Short mmCIF file of C-alpha atoms and ligand atoms in Angstrom, two decimals:
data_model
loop_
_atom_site.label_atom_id
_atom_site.label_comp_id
_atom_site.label_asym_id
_atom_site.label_seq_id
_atom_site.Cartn_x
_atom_site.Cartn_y
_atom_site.Cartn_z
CA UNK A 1 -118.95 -40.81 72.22
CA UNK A 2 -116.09 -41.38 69.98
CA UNK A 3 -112.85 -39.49 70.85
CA UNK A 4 -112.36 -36.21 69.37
CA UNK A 5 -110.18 -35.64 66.24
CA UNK A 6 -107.70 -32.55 65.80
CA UNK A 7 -106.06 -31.91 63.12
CA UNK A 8 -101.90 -30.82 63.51
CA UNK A 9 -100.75 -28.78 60.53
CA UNK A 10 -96.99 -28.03 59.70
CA UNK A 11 -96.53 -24.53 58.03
CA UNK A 12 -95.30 -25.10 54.37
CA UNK A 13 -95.61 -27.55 51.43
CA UNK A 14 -97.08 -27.41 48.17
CA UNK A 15 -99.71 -28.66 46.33
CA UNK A 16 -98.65 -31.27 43.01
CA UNK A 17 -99.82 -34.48 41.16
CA UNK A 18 -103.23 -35.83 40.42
CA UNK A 19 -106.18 -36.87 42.58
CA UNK A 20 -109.60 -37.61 42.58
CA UNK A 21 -111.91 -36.22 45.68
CA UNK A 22 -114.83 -38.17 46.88
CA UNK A 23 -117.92 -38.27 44.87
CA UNK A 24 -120.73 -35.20 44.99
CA UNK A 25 -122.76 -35.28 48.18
CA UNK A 26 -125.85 -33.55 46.58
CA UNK A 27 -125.85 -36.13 43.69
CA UNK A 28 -125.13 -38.88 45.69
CA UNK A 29 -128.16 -37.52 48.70
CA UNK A 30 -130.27 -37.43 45.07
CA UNK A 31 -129.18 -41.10 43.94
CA UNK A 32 -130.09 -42.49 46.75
CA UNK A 33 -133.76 -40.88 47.55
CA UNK A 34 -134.45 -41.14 43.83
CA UNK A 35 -133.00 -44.72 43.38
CA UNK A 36 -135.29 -45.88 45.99
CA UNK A 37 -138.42 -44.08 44.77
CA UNK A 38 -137.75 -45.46 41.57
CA UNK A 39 -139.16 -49.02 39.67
CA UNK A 40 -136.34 -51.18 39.00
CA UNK A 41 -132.61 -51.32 39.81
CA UNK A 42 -130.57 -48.31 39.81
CA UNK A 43 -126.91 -48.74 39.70
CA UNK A 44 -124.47 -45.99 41.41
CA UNK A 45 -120.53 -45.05 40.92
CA UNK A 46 -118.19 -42.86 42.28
CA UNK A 47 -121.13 -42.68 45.07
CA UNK A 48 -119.48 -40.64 47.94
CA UNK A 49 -119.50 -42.80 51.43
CA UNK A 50 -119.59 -39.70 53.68
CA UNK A 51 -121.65 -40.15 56.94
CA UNK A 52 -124.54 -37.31 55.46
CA UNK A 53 -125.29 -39.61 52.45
CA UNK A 54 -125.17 -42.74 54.42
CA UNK A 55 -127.54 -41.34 57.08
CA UNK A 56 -130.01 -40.84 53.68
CA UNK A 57 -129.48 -44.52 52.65
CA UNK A 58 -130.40 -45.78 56.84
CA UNK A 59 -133.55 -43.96 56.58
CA UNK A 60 -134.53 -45.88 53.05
CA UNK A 61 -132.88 -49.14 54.39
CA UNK A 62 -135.20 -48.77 57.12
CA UNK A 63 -138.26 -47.92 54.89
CA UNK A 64 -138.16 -51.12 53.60
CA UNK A 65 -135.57 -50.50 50.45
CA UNK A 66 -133.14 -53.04 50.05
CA UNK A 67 -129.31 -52.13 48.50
CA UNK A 68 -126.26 -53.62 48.49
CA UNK A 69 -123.00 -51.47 48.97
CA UNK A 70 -121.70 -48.66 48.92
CA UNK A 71 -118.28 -50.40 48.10
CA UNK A 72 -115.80 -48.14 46.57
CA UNK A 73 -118.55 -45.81 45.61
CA UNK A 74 -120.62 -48.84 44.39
CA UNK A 75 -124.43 -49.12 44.71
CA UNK A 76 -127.28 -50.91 43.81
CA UNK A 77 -130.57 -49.96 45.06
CA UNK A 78 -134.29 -52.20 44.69
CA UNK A 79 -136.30 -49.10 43.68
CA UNK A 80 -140.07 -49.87 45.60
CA UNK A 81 -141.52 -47.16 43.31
CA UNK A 82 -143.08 -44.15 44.69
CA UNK A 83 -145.67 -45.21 46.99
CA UNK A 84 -143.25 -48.59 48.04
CA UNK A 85 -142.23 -47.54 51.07
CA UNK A 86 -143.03 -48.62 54.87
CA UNK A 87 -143.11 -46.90 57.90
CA UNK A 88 -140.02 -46.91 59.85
CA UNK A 89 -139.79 -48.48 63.20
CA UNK A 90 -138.57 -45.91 64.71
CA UNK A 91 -137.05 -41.98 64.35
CA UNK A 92 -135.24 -41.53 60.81
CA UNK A 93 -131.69 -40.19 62.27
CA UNK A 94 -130.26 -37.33 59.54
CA UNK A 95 -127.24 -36.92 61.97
CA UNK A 96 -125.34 -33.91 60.84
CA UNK A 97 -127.58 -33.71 57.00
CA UNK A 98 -129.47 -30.44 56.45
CA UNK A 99 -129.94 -31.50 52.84
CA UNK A 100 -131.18 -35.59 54.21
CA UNK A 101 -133.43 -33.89 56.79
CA UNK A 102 -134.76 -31.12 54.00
CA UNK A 103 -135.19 -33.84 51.18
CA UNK A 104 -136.67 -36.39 53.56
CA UNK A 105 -139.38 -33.89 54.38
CA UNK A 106 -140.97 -33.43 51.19
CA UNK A 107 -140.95 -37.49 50.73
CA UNK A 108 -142.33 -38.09 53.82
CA UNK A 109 -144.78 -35.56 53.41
CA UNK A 110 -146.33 -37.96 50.57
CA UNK A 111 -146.40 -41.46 52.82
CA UNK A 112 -149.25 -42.82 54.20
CA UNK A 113 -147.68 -43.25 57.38
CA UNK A 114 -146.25 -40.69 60.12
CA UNK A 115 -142.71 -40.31 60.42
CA UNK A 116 -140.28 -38.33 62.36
CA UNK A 117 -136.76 -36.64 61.26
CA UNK A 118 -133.91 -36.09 63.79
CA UNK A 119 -130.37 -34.56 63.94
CA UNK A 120 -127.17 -34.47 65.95
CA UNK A 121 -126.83 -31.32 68.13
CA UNK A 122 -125.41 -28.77 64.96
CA UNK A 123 -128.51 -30.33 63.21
CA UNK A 124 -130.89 -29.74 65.71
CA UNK A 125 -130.39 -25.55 65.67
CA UNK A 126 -131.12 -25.42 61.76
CA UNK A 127 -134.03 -23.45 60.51
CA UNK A 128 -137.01 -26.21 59.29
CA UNK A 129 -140.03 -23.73 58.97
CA UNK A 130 -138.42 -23.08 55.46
CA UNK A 131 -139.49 -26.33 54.65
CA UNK A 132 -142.25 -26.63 56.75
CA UNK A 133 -144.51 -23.75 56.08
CA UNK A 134 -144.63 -24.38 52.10
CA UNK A 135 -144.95 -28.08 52.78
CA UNK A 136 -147.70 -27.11 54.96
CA UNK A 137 -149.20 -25.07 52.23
CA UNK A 138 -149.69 -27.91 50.24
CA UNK A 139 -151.72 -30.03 52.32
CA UNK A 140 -148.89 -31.62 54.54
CA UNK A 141 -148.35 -31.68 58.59
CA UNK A 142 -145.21 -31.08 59.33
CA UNK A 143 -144.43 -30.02 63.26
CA UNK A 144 -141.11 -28.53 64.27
CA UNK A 145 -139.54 -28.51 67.46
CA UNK A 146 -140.08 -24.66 69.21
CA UNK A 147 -138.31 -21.55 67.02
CA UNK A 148 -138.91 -24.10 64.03
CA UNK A 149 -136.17 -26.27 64.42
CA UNK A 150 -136.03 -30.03 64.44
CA UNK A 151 -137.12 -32.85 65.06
CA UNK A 152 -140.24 -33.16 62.32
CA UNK A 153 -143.19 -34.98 62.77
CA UNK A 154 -144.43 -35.62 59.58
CA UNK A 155 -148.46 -36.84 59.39
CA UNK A 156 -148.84 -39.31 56.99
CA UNK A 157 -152.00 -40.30 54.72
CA UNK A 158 -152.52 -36.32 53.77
CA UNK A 159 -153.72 -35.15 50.64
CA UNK A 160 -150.98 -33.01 49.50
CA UNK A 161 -152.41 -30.51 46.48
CA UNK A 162 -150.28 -28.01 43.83
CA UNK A 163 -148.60 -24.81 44.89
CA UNK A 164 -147.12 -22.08 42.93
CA UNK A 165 -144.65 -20.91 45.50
CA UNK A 166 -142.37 -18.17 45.25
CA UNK A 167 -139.12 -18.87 47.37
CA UNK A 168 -137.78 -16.00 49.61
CA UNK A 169 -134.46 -17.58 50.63
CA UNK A 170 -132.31 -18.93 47.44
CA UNK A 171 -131.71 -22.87 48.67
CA UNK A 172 -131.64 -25.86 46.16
CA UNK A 173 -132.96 -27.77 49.52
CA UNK A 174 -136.25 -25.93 49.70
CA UNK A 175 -136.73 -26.14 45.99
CA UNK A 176 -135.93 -29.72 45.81
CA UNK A 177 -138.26 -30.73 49.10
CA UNK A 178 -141.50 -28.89 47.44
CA UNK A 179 -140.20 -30.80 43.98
CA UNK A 180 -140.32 -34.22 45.78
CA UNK A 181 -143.41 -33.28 47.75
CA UNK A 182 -144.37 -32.51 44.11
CA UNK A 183 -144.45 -36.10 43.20
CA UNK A 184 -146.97 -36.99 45.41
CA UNK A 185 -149.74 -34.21 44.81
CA UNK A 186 -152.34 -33.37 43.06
CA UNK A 187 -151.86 -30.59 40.05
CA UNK A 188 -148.71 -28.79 39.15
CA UNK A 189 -146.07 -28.12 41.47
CA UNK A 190 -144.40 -24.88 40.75
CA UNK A 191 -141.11 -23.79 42.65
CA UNK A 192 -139.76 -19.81 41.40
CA UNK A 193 -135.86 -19.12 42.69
CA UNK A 194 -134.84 -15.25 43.77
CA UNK A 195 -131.24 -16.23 41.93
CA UNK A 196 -130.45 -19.37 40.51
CA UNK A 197 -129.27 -22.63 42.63
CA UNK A 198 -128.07 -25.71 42.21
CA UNK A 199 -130.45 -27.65 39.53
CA UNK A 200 -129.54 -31.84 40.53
CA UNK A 201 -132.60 -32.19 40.85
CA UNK A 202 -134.65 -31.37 37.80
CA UNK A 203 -131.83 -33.09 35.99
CA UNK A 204 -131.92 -35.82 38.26
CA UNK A 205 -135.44 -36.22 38.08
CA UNK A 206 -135.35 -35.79 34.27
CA UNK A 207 -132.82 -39.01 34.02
CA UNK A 208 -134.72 -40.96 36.04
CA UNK A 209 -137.75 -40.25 33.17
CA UNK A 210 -140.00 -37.64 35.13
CA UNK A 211 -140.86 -34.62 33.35
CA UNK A 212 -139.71 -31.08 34.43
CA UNK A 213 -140.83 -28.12 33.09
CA UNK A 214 -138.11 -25.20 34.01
CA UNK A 215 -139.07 -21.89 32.27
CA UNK A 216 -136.66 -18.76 33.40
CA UNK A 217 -136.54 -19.45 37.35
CA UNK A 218 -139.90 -22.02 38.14
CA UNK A 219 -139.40 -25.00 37.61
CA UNK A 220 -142.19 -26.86 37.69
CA UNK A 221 -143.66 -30.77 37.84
CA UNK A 222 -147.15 -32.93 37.50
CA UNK A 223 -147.83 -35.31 40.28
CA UNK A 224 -148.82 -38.39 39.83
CA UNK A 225 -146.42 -39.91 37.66
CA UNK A 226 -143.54 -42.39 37.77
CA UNK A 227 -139.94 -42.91 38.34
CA UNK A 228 -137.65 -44.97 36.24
CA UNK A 229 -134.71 -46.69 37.30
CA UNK A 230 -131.19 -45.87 36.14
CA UNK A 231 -127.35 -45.47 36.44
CA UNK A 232 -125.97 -42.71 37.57
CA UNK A 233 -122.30 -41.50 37.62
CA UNK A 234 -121.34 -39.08 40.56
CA UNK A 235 -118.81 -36.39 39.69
CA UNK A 236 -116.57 -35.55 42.02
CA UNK A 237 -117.43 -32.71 44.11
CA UNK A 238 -116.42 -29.19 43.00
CA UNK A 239 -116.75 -28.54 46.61
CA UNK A 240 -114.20 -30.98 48.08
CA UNK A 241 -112.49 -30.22 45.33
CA UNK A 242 -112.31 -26.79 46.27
CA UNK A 243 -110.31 -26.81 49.48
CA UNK A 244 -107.17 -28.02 46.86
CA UNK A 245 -108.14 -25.28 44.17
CA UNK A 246 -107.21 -22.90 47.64
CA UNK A 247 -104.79 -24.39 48.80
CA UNK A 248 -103.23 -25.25 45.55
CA UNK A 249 -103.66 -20.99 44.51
CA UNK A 250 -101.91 -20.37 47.74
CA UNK A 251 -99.23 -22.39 48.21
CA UNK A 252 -95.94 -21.43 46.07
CA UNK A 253 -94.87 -24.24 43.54
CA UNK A 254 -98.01 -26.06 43.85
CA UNK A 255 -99.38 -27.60 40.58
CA UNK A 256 -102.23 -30.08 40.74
CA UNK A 257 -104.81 -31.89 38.52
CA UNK A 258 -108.39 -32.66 40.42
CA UNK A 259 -109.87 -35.24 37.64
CA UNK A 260 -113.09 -35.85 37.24
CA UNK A 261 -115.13 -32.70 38.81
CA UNK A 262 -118.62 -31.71 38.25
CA UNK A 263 -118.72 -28.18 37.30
CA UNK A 264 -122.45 -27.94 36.68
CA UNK A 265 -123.01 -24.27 35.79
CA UNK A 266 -124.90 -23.61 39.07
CA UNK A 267 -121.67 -25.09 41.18
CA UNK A 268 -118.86 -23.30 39.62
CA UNK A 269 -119.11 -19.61 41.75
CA UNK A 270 -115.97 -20.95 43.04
CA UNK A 271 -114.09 -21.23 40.04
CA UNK A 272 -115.38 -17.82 38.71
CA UNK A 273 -114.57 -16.26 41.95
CA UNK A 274 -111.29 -17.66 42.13
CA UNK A 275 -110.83 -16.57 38.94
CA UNK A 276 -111.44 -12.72 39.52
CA UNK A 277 -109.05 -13.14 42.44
CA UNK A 278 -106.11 -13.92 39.52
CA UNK A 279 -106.14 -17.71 40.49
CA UNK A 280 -104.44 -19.83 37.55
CA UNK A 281 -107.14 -22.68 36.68
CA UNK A 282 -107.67 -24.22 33.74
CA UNK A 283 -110.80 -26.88 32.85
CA UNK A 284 -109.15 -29.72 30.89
CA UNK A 285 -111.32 -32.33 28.78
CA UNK A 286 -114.29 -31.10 29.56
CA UNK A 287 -117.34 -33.75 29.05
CA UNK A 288 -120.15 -35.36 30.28
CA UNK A 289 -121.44 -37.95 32.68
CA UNK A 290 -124.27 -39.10 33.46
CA UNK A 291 -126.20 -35.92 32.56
CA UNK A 292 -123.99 -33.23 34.40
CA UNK A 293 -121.06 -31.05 32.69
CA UNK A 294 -117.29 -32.56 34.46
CA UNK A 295 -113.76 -31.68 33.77
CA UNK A 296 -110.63 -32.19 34.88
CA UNK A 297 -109.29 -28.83 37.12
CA UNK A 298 -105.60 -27.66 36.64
CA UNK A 299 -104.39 -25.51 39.59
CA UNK A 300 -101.25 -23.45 39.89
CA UNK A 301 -100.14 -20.97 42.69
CA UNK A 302 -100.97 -17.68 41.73
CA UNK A 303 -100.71 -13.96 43.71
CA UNK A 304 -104.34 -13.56 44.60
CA UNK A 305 -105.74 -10.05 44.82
CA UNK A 306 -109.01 -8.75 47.10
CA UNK A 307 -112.15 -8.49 45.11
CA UNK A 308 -115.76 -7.48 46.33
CA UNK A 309 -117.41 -10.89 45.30
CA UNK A 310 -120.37 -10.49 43.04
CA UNK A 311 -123.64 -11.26 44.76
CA UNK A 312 -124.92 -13.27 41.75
CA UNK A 313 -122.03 -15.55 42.43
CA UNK A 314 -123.19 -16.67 46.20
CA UNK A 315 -125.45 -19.18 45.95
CA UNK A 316 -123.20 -20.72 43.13
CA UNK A 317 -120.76 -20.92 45.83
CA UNK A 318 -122.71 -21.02 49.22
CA UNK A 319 -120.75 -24.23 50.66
CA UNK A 320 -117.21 -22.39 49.23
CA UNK A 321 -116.98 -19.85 51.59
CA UNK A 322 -114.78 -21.14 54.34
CA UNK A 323 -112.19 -21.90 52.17
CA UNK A 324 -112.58 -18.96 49.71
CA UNK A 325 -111.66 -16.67 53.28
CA UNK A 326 -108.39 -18.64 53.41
CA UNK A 327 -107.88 -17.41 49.82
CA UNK A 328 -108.53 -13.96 50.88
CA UNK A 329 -106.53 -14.15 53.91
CA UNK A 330 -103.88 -14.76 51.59
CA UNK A 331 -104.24 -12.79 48.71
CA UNK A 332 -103.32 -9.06 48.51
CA UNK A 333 -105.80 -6.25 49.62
CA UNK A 334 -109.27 -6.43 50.61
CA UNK A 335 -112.00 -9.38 49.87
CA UNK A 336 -115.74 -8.04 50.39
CA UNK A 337 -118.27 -10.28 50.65
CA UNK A 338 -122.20 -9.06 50.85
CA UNK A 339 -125.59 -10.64 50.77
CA UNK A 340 -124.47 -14.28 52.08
CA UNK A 341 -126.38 -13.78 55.35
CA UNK A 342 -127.42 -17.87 54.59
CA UNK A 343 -124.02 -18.92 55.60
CA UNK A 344 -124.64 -17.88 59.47
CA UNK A 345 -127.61 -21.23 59.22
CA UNK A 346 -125.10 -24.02 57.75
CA UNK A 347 -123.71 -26.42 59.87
CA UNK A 348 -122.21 -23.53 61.99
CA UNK A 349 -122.40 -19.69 61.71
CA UNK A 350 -119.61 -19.95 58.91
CA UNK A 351 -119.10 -16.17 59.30
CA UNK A 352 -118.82 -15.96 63.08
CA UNK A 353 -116.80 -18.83 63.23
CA UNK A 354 -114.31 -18.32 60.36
CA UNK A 355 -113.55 -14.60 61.30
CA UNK A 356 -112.63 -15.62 64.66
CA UNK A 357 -110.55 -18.49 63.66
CA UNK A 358 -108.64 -15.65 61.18
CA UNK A 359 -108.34 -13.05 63.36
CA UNK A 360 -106.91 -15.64 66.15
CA UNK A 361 -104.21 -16.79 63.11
CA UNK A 362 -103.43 -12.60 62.73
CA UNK A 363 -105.54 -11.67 59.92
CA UNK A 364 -107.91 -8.67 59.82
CA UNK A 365 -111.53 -10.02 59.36
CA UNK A 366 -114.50 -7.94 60.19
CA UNK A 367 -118.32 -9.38 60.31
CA UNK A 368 -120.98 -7.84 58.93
CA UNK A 369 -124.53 -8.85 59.07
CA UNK A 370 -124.33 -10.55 55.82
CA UNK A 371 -120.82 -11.03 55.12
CA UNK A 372 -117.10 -10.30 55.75
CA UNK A 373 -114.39 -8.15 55.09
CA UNK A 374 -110.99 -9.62 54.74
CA UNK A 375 -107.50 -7.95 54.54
CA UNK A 376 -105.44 -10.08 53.03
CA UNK A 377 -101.95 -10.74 55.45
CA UNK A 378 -99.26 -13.04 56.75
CA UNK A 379 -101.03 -15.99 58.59
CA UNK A 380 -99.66 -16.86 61.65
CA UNK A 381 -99.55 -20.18 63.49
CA UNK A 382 -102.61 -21.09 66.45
CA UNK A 383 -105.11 -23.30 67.37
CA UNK A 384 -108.47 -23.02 65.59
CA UNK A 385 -111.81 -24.38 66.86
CA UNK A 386 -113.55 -25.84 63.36
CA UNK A 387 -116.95 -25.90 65.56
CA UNK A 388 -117.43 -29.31 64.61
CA UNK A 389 -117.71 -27.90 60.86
CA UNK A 390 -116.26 -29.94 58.87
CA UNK A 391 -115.90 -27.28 55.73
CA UNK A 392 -114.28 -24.89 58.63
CA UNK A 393 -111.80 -27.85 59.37
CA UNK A 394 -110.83 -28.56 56.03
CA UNK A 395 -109.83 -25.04 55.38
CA UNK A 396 -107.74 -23.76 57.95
CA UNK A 397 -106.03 -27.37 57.63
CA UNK A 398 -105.09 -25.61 53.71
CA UNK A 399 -104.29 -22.39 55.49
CA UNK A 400 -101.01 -24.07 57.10
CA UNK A 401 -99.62 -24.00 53.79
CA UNK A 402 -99.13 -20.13 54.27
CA UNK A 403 -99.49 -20.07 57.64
CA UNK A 404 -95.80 -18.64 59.61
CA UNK A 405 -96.25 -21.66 62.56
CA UNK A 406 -97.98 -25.13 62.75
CA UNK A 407 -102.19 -25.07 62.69
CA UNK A 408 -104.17 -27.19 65.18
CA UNK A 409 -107.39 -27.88 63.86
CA UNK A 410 -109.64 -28.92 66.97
CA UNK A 411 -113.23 -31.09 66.47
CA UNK A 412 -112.48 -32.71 62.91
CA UNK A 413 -114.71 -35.91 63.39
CA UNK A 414 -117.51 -34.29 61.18
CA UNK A 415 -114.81 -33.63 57.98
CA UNK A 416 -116.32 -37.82 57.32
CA UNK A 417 -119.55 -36.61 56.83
CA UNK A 418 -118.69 -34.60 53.10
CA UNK A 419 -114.83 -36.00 52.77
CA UNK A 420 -113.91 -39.43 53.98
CA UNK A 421 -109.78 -39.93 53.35
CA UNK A 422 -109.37 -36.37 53.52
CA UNK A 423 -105.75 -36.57 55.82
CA UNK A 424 -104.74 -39.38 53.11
CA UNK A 425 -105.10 -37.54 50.03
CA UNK A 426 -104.31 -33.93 51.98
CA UNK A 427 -100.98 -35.44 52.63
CA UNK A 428 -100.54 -37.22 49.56
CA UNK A 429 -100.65 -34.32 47.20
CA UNK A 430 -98.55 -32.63 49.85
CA UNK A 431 -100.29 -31.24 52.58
CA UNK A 432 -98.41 -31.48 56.36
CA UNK A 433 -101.14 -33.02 58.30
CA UNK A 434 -101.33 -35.55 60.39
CA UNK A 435 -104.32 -36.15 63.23
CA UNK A 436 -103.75 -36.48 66.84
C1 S3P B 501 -127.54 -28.44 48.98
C2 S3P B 501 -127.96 -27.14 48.94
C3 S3P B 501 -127.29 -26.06 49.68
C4 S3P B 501 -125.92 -26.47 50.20
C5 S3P B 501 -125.92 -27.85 50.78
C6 S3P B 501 -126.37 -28.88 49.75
C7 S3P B 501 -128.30 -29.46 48.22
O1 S3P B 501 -128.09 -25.71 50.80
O2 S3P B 501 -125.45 -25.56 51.16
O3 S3P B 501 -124.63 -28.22 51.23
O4 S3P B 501 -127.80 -30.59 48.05
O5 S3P B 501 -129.41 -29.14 47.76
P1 S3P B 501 -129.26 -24.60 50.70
O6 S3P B 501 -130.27 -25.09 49.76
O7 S3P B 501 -129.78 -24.49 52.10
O8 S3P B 501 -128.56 -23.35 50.25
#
């Protein structure tokens, strides 16, 4: 066991100058499973070398799939085409990865040999019959540890057929699983969304020369065909990026540029929610790469006001949360949030765990089933417990910037699986943080 990280917080400092976060971790998850299903050589920037996506690239490296990197958000990977693969040697480890273990599912649903998907402990509790029960529908044997939780043991050599499935939970993950599944069966795959999620996939998919049908909310795919190899330029992520658009809105006198940040239409709740709260952000050149929208992100401090958060906006924002309660904590009035029940299954109960960690630092926060009500106040100092979360880590480190005492952050180690160099670039645009 490695030795536990805290984080130590002075109160204070601002927010200024111009950085680049780590790369997108659904993109780069995407680059690497589609890289390696793919014929050819695909070539990867700006790749982010967080633990999740490495865990991804382990399981291909030991399927067989040679790649050489990352280095500095460099990749190559030796596509074996769809049915290239070979049975691991052992478990496929997905360590802290809901979105590895979720993806990895529908692939493995398609091989000819049996696998099995594992986690680390936060892992292990996370709902799998999601995945398992539509995968199942199609023809695939998936087992799940009791209450539907991991590991999976996936059966290989089964005949997976189409499915017109109708989601009840809104998650890109489940959509993208049955997609990949998809692939590898017979017919037309059809996936409808209750509200619209994040779509990396079917443009993913459509860049590496697969066809995707997406009509209203289905999206839909013919098995059978092939994948092409290409580059791919990750964004930065919109949601590393958005623990500085917080603490940046908070923090008097701040003024920063984050360059280079996907803002995909179906990742920008954030920025719209932000926005409604009177934060001062401005897009600046946007463009293109590599097939998603990008811009650079001006931030200034700005007196934030309480809203009641639109529900259309949640699963736009679903990994925003944590820090989005920091900018409620701070702002003035009351911040309602409804119908984000989804956040109590991510890698902790982000609800339980982030209204206990604000009321502990003085503010009013009430749970409800599905949500939260915050009263914006004046944060105090205290030790927080991130839960080994590393979103909840990341943004009560921001919350020192307001806070009236020094924040210890306990249980950071897991803030490498989304943002490696976060303390580095925290403190160099002005953050007071050091780590035990
Ligand atoms: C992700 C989808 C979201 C998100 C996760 C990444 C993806 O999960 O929370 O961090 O890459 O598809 P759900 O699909 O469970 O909402």
């Amino acid at each position: 066991m490695s030795k536990p990280v805290d984080y130590i917080v002075q109160p204070g400092g601002k927010l200024t100058g111009r950085i680049r976060v780590p790369g997108d971790k659904s993109i780069s998850h995407r680059s690497v499973m589609l890289g390696a299903l793919a014929e050819g050589t695909t070539r990867v920037t700006g790749l982010l070398e967080g633990e999740d996506v490495l865990s991804t690239l382990g399981a291909f490296r030991s399927m067989g799939v040679r790649a050489e990197g990352p280095d500095h958000g460099k990749l190559v990977i030796h596509g074996v085409g769809l049915r290239g693969l070979k049975a691991p040697k052992q478990a496929l480890d997905m360590g802290n990865s809901g979105t590895a273990m979720r993806l990895m599912a529908g692939i493995l649903a398609g091989q000819a040999f049996d696998s099995e998907l594992v986690g680390d402990a936060s892992l292990s509790k996370r709902p799998m019959k999601r995945v398992s029960d539509p995968l199942g529908a199609m023809g695939a044997a998936v087992a799940t540890a009791a209450v539907g939780r991991p590991p999976l043991r996936i059966a290989g050599g089964r005949k997976l057929h189409e499915i017109d499935y109708q989601m009840p939970v809104a998650s890109a993950q489940v959509k993208s699983c049955l997609l990949f599944a998809g692939l590898y069966a017979e017919g037309e795959t059809s996936v409808t969304e209750p509200a619209p999620t994040r779509d990396h996939t079917e443009r993913m998919l459509r860049g590496f020369g697969y066809a995707v049908k997406t009509a209203g909310a289905r999206v839909s795919l013919q098995g059978g065909g092939r994948l092409k190899a290409c580059d791919i330029d990750v964004p930065a992520d919109i949601s590393s990026a958005t623990f500085f658009l917080v603490g940046a809105s908070i923090a008097p006198g701040s003024d920063i540029v984050l360059e280079h940040v996907g803002v995909n239409p179906t990742r920008i709740g954030v920025i719209n929610i932000l926005k409604l709260m009177g934060a001062n952000l401005e897009l600046l050149n946007p463009r293109e790469a590599g097939g998603e929208p990008v811009a650079d992100i001006r931030v200034r401090a700005a007196n934030l006001r309480g809203i009641r958060i639109p529900e259309d906006q949640v699963p736009l924002a679903i990994d925003e949360f944590p820090a989005l309660f920091v900018a409620a904590a701070c702002a003035q009035g009351e911040t309602v949030l409804t119908g984000a029940h989804e956040l109590r299954v991510k890698e902790s109960d982000r609800i339980a765990v982030m209204a206990q960690g604000l009321k502990h630092l003085g503010i009013a926060a009430r749970e409800t089933p599905d949500g939260i009500v915050i009263q914006g106040g004046r944060l105090q100092g205290g030790e927080i417990d991130s839960h080994g979360d590393h979103r909840i880590a990341m943004s009560f480190a921001m919350a020192a910037l307001r806070a009236a005492g020094p924040i210890t952050v306990r249980d950071c180690k897991n803030v490498d699986t989304s943002f490696p160099g976060f303390i580095e670039l925290a403190a160099r645009a002005g953050l007071l943080i050091r780590h035990n």
